[in-house]
CSV table of C-alpha atoms and ligand atoms in Angstrom, one decimal:
chain,number,residue,atom,x,y,z
A,1,MET,CA,15.0,-25.5,24.9
A,2,LEU,CA,12.6,-24.6,22.1
A,3,GLU,CA,10.2,-22.9,24.5
A,4,GLN,CA,13.2,-21.0,26.2
A,5,ALA,CA,14.1,-19.9,22.6
A,6,LEU,CA,10.8,-18.8,21.7
A,7,GLY,CA,10.3,-16.9,24.8
A,8,GLN,CA,13.4,-15.0,23.9
A,9,LEU,CA,12.3,-14.4,20.5
A,10,GLU,CA,9.1,-13.1,21.9
A,11,LYS,CA,11.0,-10.6,24.1
A,12,GLN,CA,13.0,-9.3,20.8
A,13,LEU,CA,10.0,-9.2,18.7
A,14,ILE,CA,7.1,-8.0,20.7
A,15,LEU,CA,6.7,-4.3,21.8
A,16,SER,CA,6.0,-3.4,25.2
A,17,ARG,CA,3.4,-0.7,25.9
A,18,THR,CA,6.2,1.7,26.5
A,19,ALA,CA,8.0,0.7,23.3
A,20,LEU,CA,4.6,0.9,21.4
A,21,LEU,CA,3.9,4.5,22.6
A,22,ASN,CA,7.6,5.5,22.2
A,23,THR,CA,7.3,4.3,18.4
A,24,ALA,CA,4.0,6.3,18.1
A,25,SER,CA,5.4,9.4,19.3
A,26,LEU,CA,8.5,9.0,17.1
A,27,PHE,CA,5.9,8.5,14.1
A,28,ARG,CA,4.3,11.8,14.9
A,29,GLU,CA,7.6,13.7,15.2
A,30,HIS,CA,8.5,12.3,11.9
A,31,MET,CA,5.2,13.5,10.5
A,32,ASP,CA,5.5,17.1,12.0
A,33,LYS,CA,9.0,17.3,10.6
A,34,GLY,CA,8.2,15.9,7.2
A,35,LEU,CA,5.1,18.4,6.9
A,36,SER,CA,7.5,21.4,7.7
A,37,GLY,CA,10.0,20.5,5.4
A,38,HIS,CA,12.7,19.2,7.8
A,39,GLU,CA,14.7,16.1,7.4
A,40,SER,CA,12.3,13.2,8.1
A,41,SER,CA,11.9,9.5,7.1
A,42,LEU,CA,8.2,10.4,6.2
A,43,ARG,CA,8.0,12.0,3.0
A,44,MET,CA,4.8,13.8,3.7
A,45,LEU,CA,3.5,14.1,-0.1
A,46,PRO,CA,0.5,16.1,-0.9
A,47,SER,CA,-2.1,14.6,-3.1
A,48,HIS,CA,-3.9,17.8,-4.2
A,49,LEU,CA,-7.2,16.0,-3.3
A,50,GLY,CA,-9.6,16.5,-0.4
A,51,ARG,CA,-12.4,14.4,0.9
A,52,PRO,CA,-15.0,13.4,-1.9
A,53,SER,CA,-18.6,14.5,-1.2
A,54,GLY,CA,-20.2,11.1,-2.1
A,55,ASP,CA,-22.2,13.2,-5.0
A,56,GLU,CA,-19.3,12.6,-7.7
A,57,ASN,CA,-21.0,11.1,-10.9
A,58,GLY,CA,-20.0,10.1,-14.5
A,59,ILE,CA,-18.2,7.5,-16.5
A,60,TYR,CA,-14.5,7.2,-16.1
A,61,LEU,CA,-11.4,4.9,-16.5
A,62,GLY,CA,-9.4,3.7,-13.8
A,63,LEU,CA,-5.8,2.4,-14.0
A,64,ASP,CA,-3.8,0.9,-11.0
A,65,LEU,CA,-0.2,-0.2,-11.3
A,66,GLY,CA,0.9,-2.0,-8.2
A,67,GLY,CA,3.9,-4.3,-7.5
A,68,SER,CA,2.5,-7.5,-9.2
A,69,HIS,CA,-0.6,-6.7,-11.5
A,70,ALA,CA,-1.9,-3.7,-13.6
A,71,ARG,CA,-5.7,-3.3,-13.9
A,72,VAL,CA,-7.8,-1.1,-15.9
A,73,SER,CA,-11.6,-0.5,-15.3
A,74,LEU,CA,-14.5,1.4,-16.6
A,75,ILE,CA,-16.5,2.7,-13.9
A,76,LYS,CA,-19.7,4.5,-13.6
A,77,LEU,CA,-20.2,6.6,-10.6
A,78,ASP,CA,-23.9,7.2,-9.6
A,79,GLY,CA,-23.5,9.5,-6.8
A,80,ASN,CA,-25.0,8.8,-3.2
A,81,GLY,CA,-21.9,6.5,-2.7
A,82,ARG,CA,-22.8,4.1,-5.4
A,83,LEU,CA,-21.0,3.0,-8.3
A,84,GLU,CA,-21.1,0.2,-10.9
A,85,GLU,CA,-18.2,-1.4,-12.7
A,86,LEU,CA,-18.8,-1.6,-16.3
A,87,CYS,CA,-15.6,-3.7,-17.5
A,88,ARG,CA,-12.3,-4.9,-16.1
A,89,GLN,CA,-8.9,-6.1,-17.5
A,90,LYS,CA,-6.2,-7.3,-15.0
A,91,GLN,CA,-2.8,-8.7,-15.8
A,92,ALA,CA,0.1,-9.9,-13.9
A,93,LEU,CA,3.3,-7.9,-14.4
A,94,VAL,CA,5.1,-11.1,-14.9
A,95,ASP,CA,3.5,-12.8,-17.8
A,96,SER,CA,2.6,-16.5,-16.6
A,97,GLU,CA,3.1,-18.0,-20.4
A,98,SER,CA,6.3,-16.3,-21.6
A,99,GLY,CA,7.8,-15.4,-18.3
A,100,HIS,CA,8.3,-12.0,-19.4
A,101,ASP,CA,8.9,-9.5,-16.4
A,102,TYR,CA,7.5,-5.7,-16.8
A,103,ARG,CA,9.4,-5.3,-13.5
A,104,ALA,CA,12.8,-6.0,-14.7
A,105,GLU,CA,15.5,-3.6,-15.1
A,106,SER,CA,16.1,-4.7,-18.8
A,107,VAL,CA,12.6,-3.5,-19.6
A,108,THR,CA,12.1,0.0,-20.7
A,109,ALA,CA,9.6,2.6,-19.6
A,110,GLU,CA,8.1,2.6,-23.2
A,111,GLU,CA,7.6,-1.1,-22.9
A,112,LEU,CA,5.8,-0.9,-19.4
A,113,PHE,CA,3.7,1.9,-20.5
A,114,ASP,CA,2.8,0.4,-23.8
A,115,PHE,CA,1.9,-2.6,-22.1
A,116,LEU,CA,-0.5,-0.3,-19.9
A,117,ALA,CA,-1.9,1.5,-22.8
A,118,GLY,CA,-2.6,-2.0,-24.1
A,119,LEU,CA,-5.0,-2.9,-21.1
A,120,VAL,CA,-6.7,0.5,-21.6
A,121,GLN,CA,-7.4,-0.4,-25.3
A,122,GLU,CA,-8.7,-4.0,-24.4
A,123,VAL,CA,-11.3,-2.2,-21.9
A,124,LEU,CA,-12.3,0.2,-24.7
A,125,THR,CA,-12.8,-2.7,-27.2
A,126,ASN,CA,-14.2,-5.2,-25.0
A,127,PRO,CA,-17.3,-6.8,-26.3
A,128,ASP,CA,-18.7,-7.2,-22.8
A,129,THR,CA,-18.8,-3.5,-22.1
A,130,ASN,CA,-22.6,-2.5,-22.3
A,131,PRO,CA,-22.9,-1.0,-25.8
A,132,LYS,CA,-25.4,1.5,-24.9
A,133,LEU,CA,-22.8,3.0,-22.3
A,134,THR,CA,-20.1,2.7,-24.5
A,135,THR,CA,-21.9,4.9,-27.1
A,136,GLU,CA,-22.6,7.5,-24.2
A,137,VAL,CA,-19.0,7.3,-23.4
A,138,PHE,CA,-18.0,7.6,-26.7
A,139,LEU,CA,-19.7,10.7,-27.2
A,140,SER,CA,-18.1,12.4,-24.3
A,141,ARG,CA,-14.6,11.6,-25.1
A,142,PRO,CA,-11.9,12.1,-24.2
A,143,ILE,CA,-12.7,9.7,-21.2
A,144,PRO,CA,-10.8,11.0,-18.3
A,145,LEU,CA,-8.5,8.4,-16.7
A,146,GLY,CA,-7.5,8.2,-13.0
A,147,PHE,CA,-4.3,6.5,-12.6
A,148,ALA,CA,-3.5,4.8,-9.0
A,149,PHE,CA,0.1,4.2,-8.9
A,150,SER,CA,1.4,2.5,-5.8
A,151,PHE,CA,4.9,3.9,-5.5
A,152,PRO,CA,6.3,7.2,-3.8
A,153,PHE,CA,6.0,10.1,-6.3
A,154,ARG,CA,6.0,13.9,-6.0
A,155,GLN,CA,3.3,16.0,-7.8
A,156,ARG,CA,3.1,19.8,-8.4
A,157,LYS,CA,-0.5,19.1,-10.1
A,158,ILE,CA,-2.9,16.5,-9.9
A,159,ASP,CA,-1.9,15.1,-13.4
A,160,GLU,CA,1.7,14.8,-12.5
A,161,GLY,CA,3.6,12.1,-10.6
A,162,ILE,CA,7.5,12.2,-10.7
A,163,LEU,CA,8.6,8.8,-9.5
A,164,LEU,CA,11.2,9.2,-6.5
A,165,LYS,CA,12.2,5.6,-6.3
A,166,TRP,CA,10.7,2.2,-7.1
A,167,ASP,CA,10.2,-0.3,-4.3
A,168,LYS,CA,8.6,-3.8,-4.0
A,169,GLU,CA,11.3,-5.0,-6.3
A,170,VAL,CA,10.3,-3.3,-9.3
A,171,ARG,CA,13.3,-1.9,-11.3
A,172,THR,CA,11.8,-1.0,-14.7
A,173,SER,CA,14.4,1.3,-16.4
A,174,GLY,CA,13.9,5.0,-17.2
A,175,VAL,CA,11.0,5.8,-15.0
A,176,VAL,CA,12.6,7.1,-11.9
A,177,GLY,CA,12.7,10.9,-12.1
A,178,LYS,CA,10.1,10.9,-14.9
A,179,ASP,CA,6.7,12.2,-14.7
A,180,VAL,CA,4.4,8.9,-15.2
A,181,GLY,CA,1.6,11.0,-16.4
A,182,GLN,CA,3.6,11.9,-19.6
A,183,LEU,CA,4.9,8.6,-19.9
A,184,LEU,CA,1.3,7.3,-20.1
A,185,SER,CA,0.0,10.0,-22.3
A,186,ALA,CA,2.9,9.3,-24.7
A,187,ALA,CA,2.1,5.5,-24.7
A,188,LEU,CA,-1.7,6.3,-25.3
A,189,GLN,CA,-0.7,8.5,-28.2
A,190,ARG,CA,1.5,5.7,-29.6
A,191,ARG,CA,-1.6,3.8,-29.9
A,192,GLU,CA,-3.5,6.4,-31.1
A,193,LEU,CA,-6.0,6.6,-28.1
A,194,HIS,CA,-5.3,9.9,-27.1
A,195,LYS,CA,-8.2,11.4,-28.6
A,196,LEU,CA,-10.3,9.0,-26.8
A,197,VAL,CA,-8.6,8.9,-23.1
A,198,LYS,CA,-7.1,11.7,-21.1
A,199,PRO,CA,-5.1,11.0,-18.0
A,200,ALA,CA,-6.6,13.5,-15.6
A,201,ALA,CA,-5.4,12.6,-12.0
A,202,ILE,CA,-2.7,10.4,-10.7
A,203,MET,CA,-2.8,9.2,-6.9
A,204,ASN,CA,-1.1,6.9,-4.7
A,205,ASP,CA,-3.1,3.7,-4.1
A,206,THR,CA,-3.3,4.5,-0.3
A,207,THR,CA,-5.1,7.8,-1.5
A,208,ALA,CA,-7.4,5.9,-4.0
A,209,THR,CA,-8.3,3.6,-1.1
A,210,PHE,CA,-9.1,6.8,0.9
A,211,LEU,CA,-11.3,8.1,-1.6
A,212,SER,CA,-13.4,4.7,-2.1
A,213,ALA,CA,-14.1,4.5,1.3
A,214,ALA,CA,-14.9,8.1,2.0
A,215,TYR,CA,-17.1,8.0,-1.1
A,216,GLN,CA,-19.5,6.0,1.0
A,217,ASP,CA,-18.5,7.1,4.4
A,218,PRO,CA,-17.8,10.8,5.2
A,219,GLY,CA,-16.1,9.9,8.6
A,220,VAL,CA,-13.0,8.5,7.0
A,221,ASP,CA,-10.0,10.2,7.6
A,222,MET,CA,-7.0,7.8,7.1
A,223,ALA,CA,-6.4,4.9,4.7
A,224,SER,CA,-3.9,2.3,5.0
A,225,ILE,CA,-2.3,-0.4,2.8
A,226,ILE,CA,-1.0,-3.7,4.4
A,227,GLY,CA,-0.3,-5.9,1.6
A,228,THR,CA,3.0,-6.5,-0.4
A,229,GLY,CA,3.7,-3.0,0.7
A,230,HIS,CA,3.0,-0.8,3.4
A,231,ASN,CA,1.5,3.0,3.5
A,232,THR,CA,-0.7,5.2,5.1
A,233,CYS,CA,-2.4,8.5,4.0
A,234,TYR,CA,-4.6,11.0,6.0
A,235,LEU,CA,-6.4,14.1,5.8
A,236,GLU,CA,-4.5,17.0,6.6
A,237,ARG,CA,-6.5,19.8,8.0
A,238,THR,CA,-3.7,22.2,9.2
A,239,ALA,CA,-5.0,25.4,7.2
A,240,GLU,CA,-1.4,27.2,7.2
A,241,LYS,CA,0.2,24.4,5.4
A,242,TYR,CA,-2.5,24.0,2.5
A,243,PRO,CA,-5.4,26.3,1.5
A,244,VAL,CA,-7.7,23.6,1.9
A,245,SER,CA,-7.7,20.2,3.7
A,246,MET,CA,-5.8,17.7,1.6
A,247,ILE,CA,-4.8,13.9,1.8
A,248,VAL,CA,-1.3,13.5,2.6
A,249,ASN,CA,0.5,10.5,1.6
A,250,THR,CA,2.9,10.0,4.5
A,251,GLU,CA,4.9,7.0,2.8
A,252,SER,CA,5.0,5.6,6.4
A,253,GLY,CA,6.6,2.3,4.9
A,254,ASN,CA,9.9,4.2,5.0
A,255,PHE,CA,9.6,5.2,8.6
A,256,SER,CA,13.0,4.6,10.0
A,257,VAL,CA,13.1,4.4,13.9
A,258,ALA,CA,10.8,1.7,15.1
A,259,PRO,CA,12.8,-0.9,17.2
A,260,ARG,CA,14.7,-3.5,15.0
A,261,THR,CA,16.0,-6.8,15.8
A,262,GLU,CA,19.2,-8.6,14.4
A,263,TYR,CA,17.0,-10.4,11.8
A,264,ASP,CA,15.5,-7.0,10.6
A,265,LEU,CA,19.1,-5.4,10.3
A,266,ARG,CA,20.1,-8.5,8.4
A,267,LEU,CA,17.1,-8.5,6.1
A,268,ASP,CA,17.6,-4.7,5.1
A,269,ARG,CA,21.2,-5.1,4.6
A,270,GLU,CA,20.9,-8.2,2.2
A,271,SER,CA,17.8,-6.4,0.3
A,272,ASP,CA,17.7,-4.5,-3.0
A,273,ASN,CA,17.5,-1.1,-1.2
A,274,PRO,CA,19.4,-1.3,2.0
A,275,GLY,CA,18.4,1.5,4.5
A,276,GLU,CA,15.1,2.2,2.8
A,277,GLN,CA,11.6,1.1,3.5
A,278,ARG,CA,12.8,-0.1,7.1
A,279,PHE,CA,9.0,-0.1,8.6
A,280,GLU,CA,7.8,-1.7,5.6
A,281,LYS,CA,10.4,-4.4,5.6
A,282,MET,CA,9.3,-5.3,9.1
A,283,LEU,CA,5.7,-5.8,8.7
A,284,SER,CA,4.4,-6.2,5.0
A,285,GLY,CA,3.7,-9.4,3.0
A,286,LYS,CA,6.8,-8.8,0.6
A,287,TYR,CA,9.1,-9.4,3.7
A,288,LEU,CA,7.1,-11.2,6.6
A,289,GLY,CA,7.8,-14.6,5.0
A,290,GLU,CA,11.3,-13.9,4.5
A,291,ILE,CA,11.7,-12.8,8.2
A,292,TRP,CA,10.0,-16.1,9.1
A,293,ARG,CA,12.3,-18.0,7.0
A,294,GLN,CA,15.5,-16.5,8.4
A,295,ILE,CA,14.3,-17.1,12.0
A,296,SER,CA,13.2,-20.7,11.3
A,297,LEU,CA,16.6,-21.3,9.6
A,298,ASP,CA,18.4,-19.8,12.8
A,299,PHE,CA,16.3,-22.0,14.9
A,300,SER,CA,17.2,-25.2,12.8
A,301,ALA,CA,21.0,-24.3,12.9
A,302,ARG,CA,20.6,-24.2,16.6
A,303,GLY,CA,19.3,-27.5,16.7
A,304,LEU,CA,15.6,-26.2,18.0
A,305,LEU,CA,13.7,-27.1,15.0
A,306,ASN,CA,13.8,-29.8,12.4
A,307,PRO,CA,14.6,-28.1,9.0
A,308,SER,CA,13.2,-31.1,7.0
A,309,GLU,CA,9.8,-30.0,8.0
A,310,PHE,CA,9.4,-27.0,5.4
A,311,PRO,CA,9.4,-27.8,1.8
A,312,ALA,CA,12.8,-27.8,0.0
A,313,THR,CA,12.1,-25.0,-2.1
A,314,TRP,CA,11.9,-22.7,0.9
A,315,ASP,CA,15.7,-23.0,0.8
A,316,ARG,CA,16.2,-19.9,-1.5
A,317,PRO,CA,15.6,-16.2,-0.3
A,318,TYR,CA,12.1,-14.8,-0.6
A,319,ALA,CA,10.8,-18.3,-1.3
A,320,VAL,CA,8.2,-18.1,1.5
A,321,SER,CA,5.4,-15.7,0.3
A,322,GLY,CA,2.9,-13.9,2.5
A,323,LYS,CA,0.4,-16.6,1.6
A,324,ASP,CA,2.6,-19.5,2.6
A,325,LEU,CA,3.1,-17.5,6.1
A,326,ALA,CA,-0.6,-17.5,6.6
A,327,TRP,CA,-0.5,-21.0,5.8
A,328,VAL,CA,2.2,-21.8,8.6
A,329,ALA,CA,0.3,-19.5,11.0
A,330,ALA,CA,-2.9,-21.4,10.6
A,331,GLY,CA,-1.3,-24.5,12.0
A,332,ASN,CA,0.0,-26.5,8.9
A,333,LEU,CA,3.6,-27.0,10.2
A,334,SER,CA,4.9,-27.8,13.8
A,335,THR,CA,4.0,-25.5,16.7
A,336,GLY,CA,7.3,-23.8,16.8
A,337,LEU,CA,7.3,-22.8,13.5
A,338,GLN,CA,3.6,-21.8,13.9
A,339,ARG,CA,4.6,-19.8,16.9
A,340,ILE,CA,7.3,-17.8,15.1
A,341,ALA,CA,4.7,-16.8,12.4
A,342,GLN,CA,2.3,-15.7,15.0
A,343,LEU,CA,5.0,-13.5,16.6
A,344,LEU,CA,5.7,-11.7,13.4
A,345,ILE,CA,1.9,-11.2,12.8
A,346,LYS,CA,1.6,-9.7,16.0
A,347,ARG,CA,4.5,-7.5,15.7
A,348,SER,CA,3.4,-6.2,12.3
A,349,ALA,CA,0.0,-5.1,13.7
A,350,GLN,CA,1.6,-3.4,16.7
A,351,LEU,CA,4.0,-1.5,14.4
A,352,VAL,CA,1.0,-0.7,12.2
A,353,ALA,CA,-0.9,0.4,15.2
A,354,ALA,CA,2.0,2.5,16.5
A,355,GLY,CA,2.0,4.2,13.1
A,356,LEU,CA,-1.8,4.8,13.2
A,357,ILE,CA,-1.7,6.1,16.8
A,358,GLY,CA,1.1,8.6,15.9
A,359,ASN,CA,-1.0,9.7,12.9
A,360,ILE,CA,-4.1,10.2,15.0
A,361,TRP,CA,-2.0,12.1,17.7
A,362,HIS,CA,-0.7,14.5,15.0
A,363,GLN,CA,-4.3,15.3,13.8
A,364,ASP,CA,-6.0,15.3,17.3
A,365,PRO,CA,-3.8,15.1,20.3
A,366,ARG,CA,-6.4,14.5,22.8
A,367,LEU,CA,-8.5,12.3,20.7
A,368,ALA,CA,-11.4,14.4,21.0
A,369,VAL,CA,-13.1,13.6,17.8
A,370,ARG,CA,-14.0,10.1,16.1
A,371,HIS,CA,-11.4,8.6,13.4
A,372,THR,CA,-12.0,6.1,10.9
A,373,VAL,CA,-9.4,4.3,9.0
A,374,ALA,CA,-10.0,2.4,6.0
A,375,ILE,CA,-7.6,-0.6,5.5
A,376,ASP,CA,-7.0,-2.7,2.5
A,377,GLY,CA,-4.2,-5.1,1.5
A,378,SER,CA,-3.9,-9.0,1.8
A,379,VAL,CA,-1.9,-9.0,5.2
A,380,TYR,CA,-4.9,-7.1,6.7
A,381,LEU,CA,-7.5,-8.9,5.0
A,382,GLU,CA,-6.1,-12.6,4.8
A,383,MET,CA,-3.6,-13.3,7.4
A,384,PRO,CA,-4.9,-15.3,10.3
A,385,ASP,CA,-5.7,-13.0,13.4
A,386,TYR,CA,-4.5,-10.0,11.8
A,387,ALA,CA,-7.5,-7.7,12.4
A,388,PRO,CA,-7.9,-8.6,16.0
A,389,GLU,CA,-4.1,-8.3,16.7
A,390,LEU,CA,-4.4,-4.7,15.4
A,391,ARG,CA,-7.3,-3.9,17.3
A,392,MET,CA,-5.6,-5.1,20.5
A,393,ALA,CA,-2.5,-3.2,19.7
A,394,LEU,CA,-4.6,-0.1,19.0
A,395,GLN,CA,-6.4,-0.7,22.3
A,396,GLU,CA,-3.1,-1.4,24.0
A,397,GLY,CA,-1.9,2.2,23.2
A,398,LEU,CA,-5.0,4.1,23.6
A,399,GLU,CA,-6.7,2.2,26.3
A,400,THR,CA,-10.5,3.4,26.6
A,401,LYS,CA,-9.8,6.1,24.2
A,402,VAL,CA,-9.7,3.3,21.5
A,403,ASN,CA,-13.5,3.7,21.1
A,404,MET,CA,-12.8,6.9,19.1
A,405,VAL,CA,-11.0,4.9,16.4
A,406,THR,CA,-13.0,2.9,13.8
A,407,VAL,CA,-11.2,0.4,11.5
A,408,LYS,CA,-13.0,-0.3,8.2
A,409,ALA,CA,-11.9,-3.2,6.0
A,410,VAL,CA,-11.9,-2.2,2.2
A,411,LYS,CA,-11.4,-4.8,-0.6
A,412,GLY,CA,-9.9,-3.8,-4.0
A,413,GLY,CA,-10.9,0.1,-3.7
A,414,THR,CA,-8.0,1.4,-5.6
A,415,LEU,CA,-9.9,1.5,-9.1
A,416,SER,CA,-13.0,3.1,-7.9
A,417,GLY,CA,-10.9,5.5,-5.8
A,418,ALA,CA,-9.0,6.5,-9.1
A,419,VAL,CA,-12.1,7.1,-10.9
A,420,ILE,CA,-13.6,9.0,-7.8
A,421,ALA,CA,-10.5,11.4,-8.1
A,422,VAL,CA,-11.1,12.1,-11.5
A,423,ALA,CA,-14.7,13.1,-11.0
A,424,MET,CA,-13.6,15.4,-8.4
A,425,VAL,CA,-11.0,17.1,-10.4
A,426,THR,CA,-13.1,17.3,-13.8
A,427,SER,CA,-15.9,19.0,-11.9
A,428,ARG,CA,-13.5,21.6,-10.0
B,1,LIG,C1,5.2,1.1,-1.0
B,1,LIG,C2,5.1,2.4,-1.8
B,1,LIG,C3,3.9,3.2,-1.5
B,1,LIG,C4,2.5,2.3,-1.6
B,1,LIG,C5,2.7,1.1,-0.6
B,1,LIG,C6,1.5,0.1,-0.6
B,1,LIG,O1,5.3,1.4,0.4
B,1,LIG,O2,6.1,3.0,-1.6
B,1,LIG,O3,3.8,4.2,-2.2
B,1,LIG,O4,1.6,3.1,-1.1
B,1,LIG,O5,4.0,0.4,-1.1
B,1,LIG,O6,1.3,-0.3,-2.0
């Protein structure tokens, strides 16, 4: 009975080669449409940044705001692809002691950005920061700051970022439709830090990952995040569209036409933002645990699995995190539950591969040149078997041409990418 049900589930979840290629073609179509300004689920947002030379140098601040943490770092770029981190501060958006949640709707934009400016101040006043470098930095103030902002935003210039919508369950009031560059500048001013620090570049986290990988490896032409959320950017070389090659943020998490199961439809319906971020909801860390929970509950209700197997706390929606899922996939519960986890991981890798193949076809339909995709994010780096599954799915789609594609794991490149962007724009 269980075997049969798992077999059926596999048929529902796992993409055949035809379905994988079809999804890749649709992805490419949505990229083309989004780029030419037509209705598309892919926003194709220009970053105003190209490829770094690797020679960028100087001392800059990086700020990174994601769905769960904010980090600030003072980084020294030495050129030749080398850099040194001088000081770093990291804070969860939910305070572990007070439980205060900067992502909540009851929190104002001012409160969130005051918190970020506070982190910047902590880095600047940190006694661990090498005093000599501090003098050097202080003499050349204001220190330009690069802001990696892991949400979809539009920008007409590099130091602007108008938030289109929040996702990953962040709901802070008064930010959507506003320029996060201005919000940050105002908060720095409230702390009297404006003469010391100047926001100079804002970029998506995928763009920052691209820059940090390309600083060391000039072959990088795509970057993906497969973590709490999912997104991909790439180097658009189409001369008619932009005067120079430019990194474009596809916002691939919002891709809307991958084949969905009943479970995906239900998760989307019951989520905070129905109809949005459909691709992300099928494959990223924020949601994989919840899909697994739903399927497991369904199997239990059908008498196929024993519900007493999983912790009582897992009764609540979103109680199963990406980490929990990795634990299940590694074989810590029964094989039935493990198989469900493995199928979801495999499908996630297939979907990401379909998006990457569609992206490569857009850039280079015959796969005539080599492509390197830099990937960061907890799902890619920490989920058991994820990286080999992704490779296998790329191979299934591209067959022998898979040799033209290199996947490069990158860990925590966001802050260094943010400062590389600053070095690029301040030397323009
Ligand atoms: C979400 C955001 C996107 C970000 C991704 C990864 O999909 O919309 O901007 O890059 O998460 O953090």
